[in-house]
Amino acid sequence: MGNIEQVDSIISAGLLHPRALKFLVVDEVDACMGDAGSRAAVERILSGHAGLHETAPKRQTVFVSASLPQRNHFRRQALQQRWCETEPLLIHAQAEEPVPAQLRHFVAVCTPSKRVAALRVLLKQDAPDVHAAIVFVRQGRPMGKIAAALAGIVGEDKEPGVLSEDLSLRARARAMANLRDGTRPVLVTTAMAARGLDIPECSHVYLFDMPATAEDYLHAAGRSGRIGRPGQVTVLCAERERFVLRRIGNALSLEFEDIILRHTKKEYNAPS
């Protein structure tokens, strides 16, 4: 199990012998195919390292994605590139529901300069029901400063954890463990955590910035409402951004409910 490019490097170094594989699972295959480096690694692993050979044992290959575009084209490509012996069987999980039905979707309208203050108000309103929460922010945002501003709202005087790409693997693992066990029940992170994380305890997701696409929203929202549990997703939105949210809602066939921010003037006008 590992990052596709790291697995490719390990195989190239002779530390892993892929021809002995009986099962090969490529998760988030749409993300892998959308990145040049990851795509090249996938092709090397499937066509070269672990390619189909007469002397190799039969292997079952599984491609997993919540948002794979041009699925039929990908299936034909997989066969043409000899990633598998027959065209992949397409299996839908909840084919008519791109987003889990148990999720509720909210929008909180605020001015851009008051996003932190608005997020503080939202967390205070939701705090009694929050088991674990993930706050997604755009790359480049001061995550440490945002986390500090949210300290003590959920959990007794606990500052949210931060998960960023520049952390070591040990620090990332610690941040995830703290979220799971409630040591730090709120996590501030970027889109790096929008795929693959399975945190059944996550009851709330907050999008500090408007997602660029419906696919981005789909993956971030999917961190909540895992394995049939109820979940809540809230987008912080400037009035001028509402049209983007409508497009996302139309693409995913969902409605966003407006949240009224209950706050005092002093609280909302606190420095952000």
Short mmCIF file of N, CA, C and O in Angstrom, two decimals, residues 139 143 163-168 172 190-192:
data_model
loop_
_atom_site.label_atom_id
_atom_site.label_comp_id
_atom_site.label_asym_id
_atom_site.label_seq_id
_atom_site.Cartn_x
_atom_site.Cartn_y
_atom_site.Cartn_z
N GLN A 139 -4.92 26.05 -0.71
CA GLN A 139 -3.46 26.01 -0.57
C GLN A 139 -2.91 27.42 -0.45
O GLN A 139 -3.29 28.32 -1.21
N MET A 143 -2.73 28.19 7.65
CA MET A 143 -3.48 27.18 8.38
C MET A 143 -3.24 27.25 9.88
O MET A 143 -4.16 27.05 10.68
N LEU A 163 -2.98 19.57 9.05
CA LEU A 163 -2.42 18.56 8.16
C LEU A 163 -2.04 19.22 6.85
O LEU A 163 -2.90 19.69 6.11
N SER A 164 -0.74 19.29 6.57
CA SER A 164 -0.27 19.96 5.36
C SER A 164 0.78 19.10 4.67
O SER A 164 1.34 18.17 5.26
N GLU A 165 1.06 19.43 3.43
CA GLU A 165 1.98 18.63 2.63
C GLU A 165 3.42 18.71 3.12
O GLU A 165 4.22 17.82 2.83
N ASP A 166 3.76 19.76 3.84
CA ASP A 166 5.15 19.91 4.27
C ASP A 166 5.44 19.19 5.59
O ASP A 166 6.57 19.23 6.08
N LEU A 167 4.45 18.51 6.17
CA LEU A 167 4.66 17.76 7.39
C LEU A 167 5.33 16.42 7.08
O LEU A 167 5.15 15.85 6.00
N SER A 168 6.07 15.91 8.03
CA SER A 168 6.66 14.58 7.88
C SER A 168 5.55 13.53 7.96
O SER A 168 4.43 13.82 8.43
N ARG A 172 2.03 13.72 10.06
CA ARG A 172 0.72 13.51 9.42
C ARG A 172 -0.06 12.42 10.14
O ARG A 172 -1.26 12.55 10.39
N THR A 190 -5.84 20.95 3.63
CA THR A 190 -6.07 21.38 2.25
C THR A 190 -6.71 20.23 1.46
O THR A 190 -7.04 19.19 2.02
N ALA A 191 -6.80 20.42 0.15
CA ALA A 191 -7.40 19.40 -0.70
C ALA A 191 -6.62 18.09 -0.68
O ALA A 191 -7.13 17.07 -1.15
N MET A 192 -5.40 18.10 -0.14
CA MET A 192 -4.63 16.87 -0.06
C MET A 192 -5.37 15.80 0.74
O MET A 192 -5.15 14.60 0.54
#
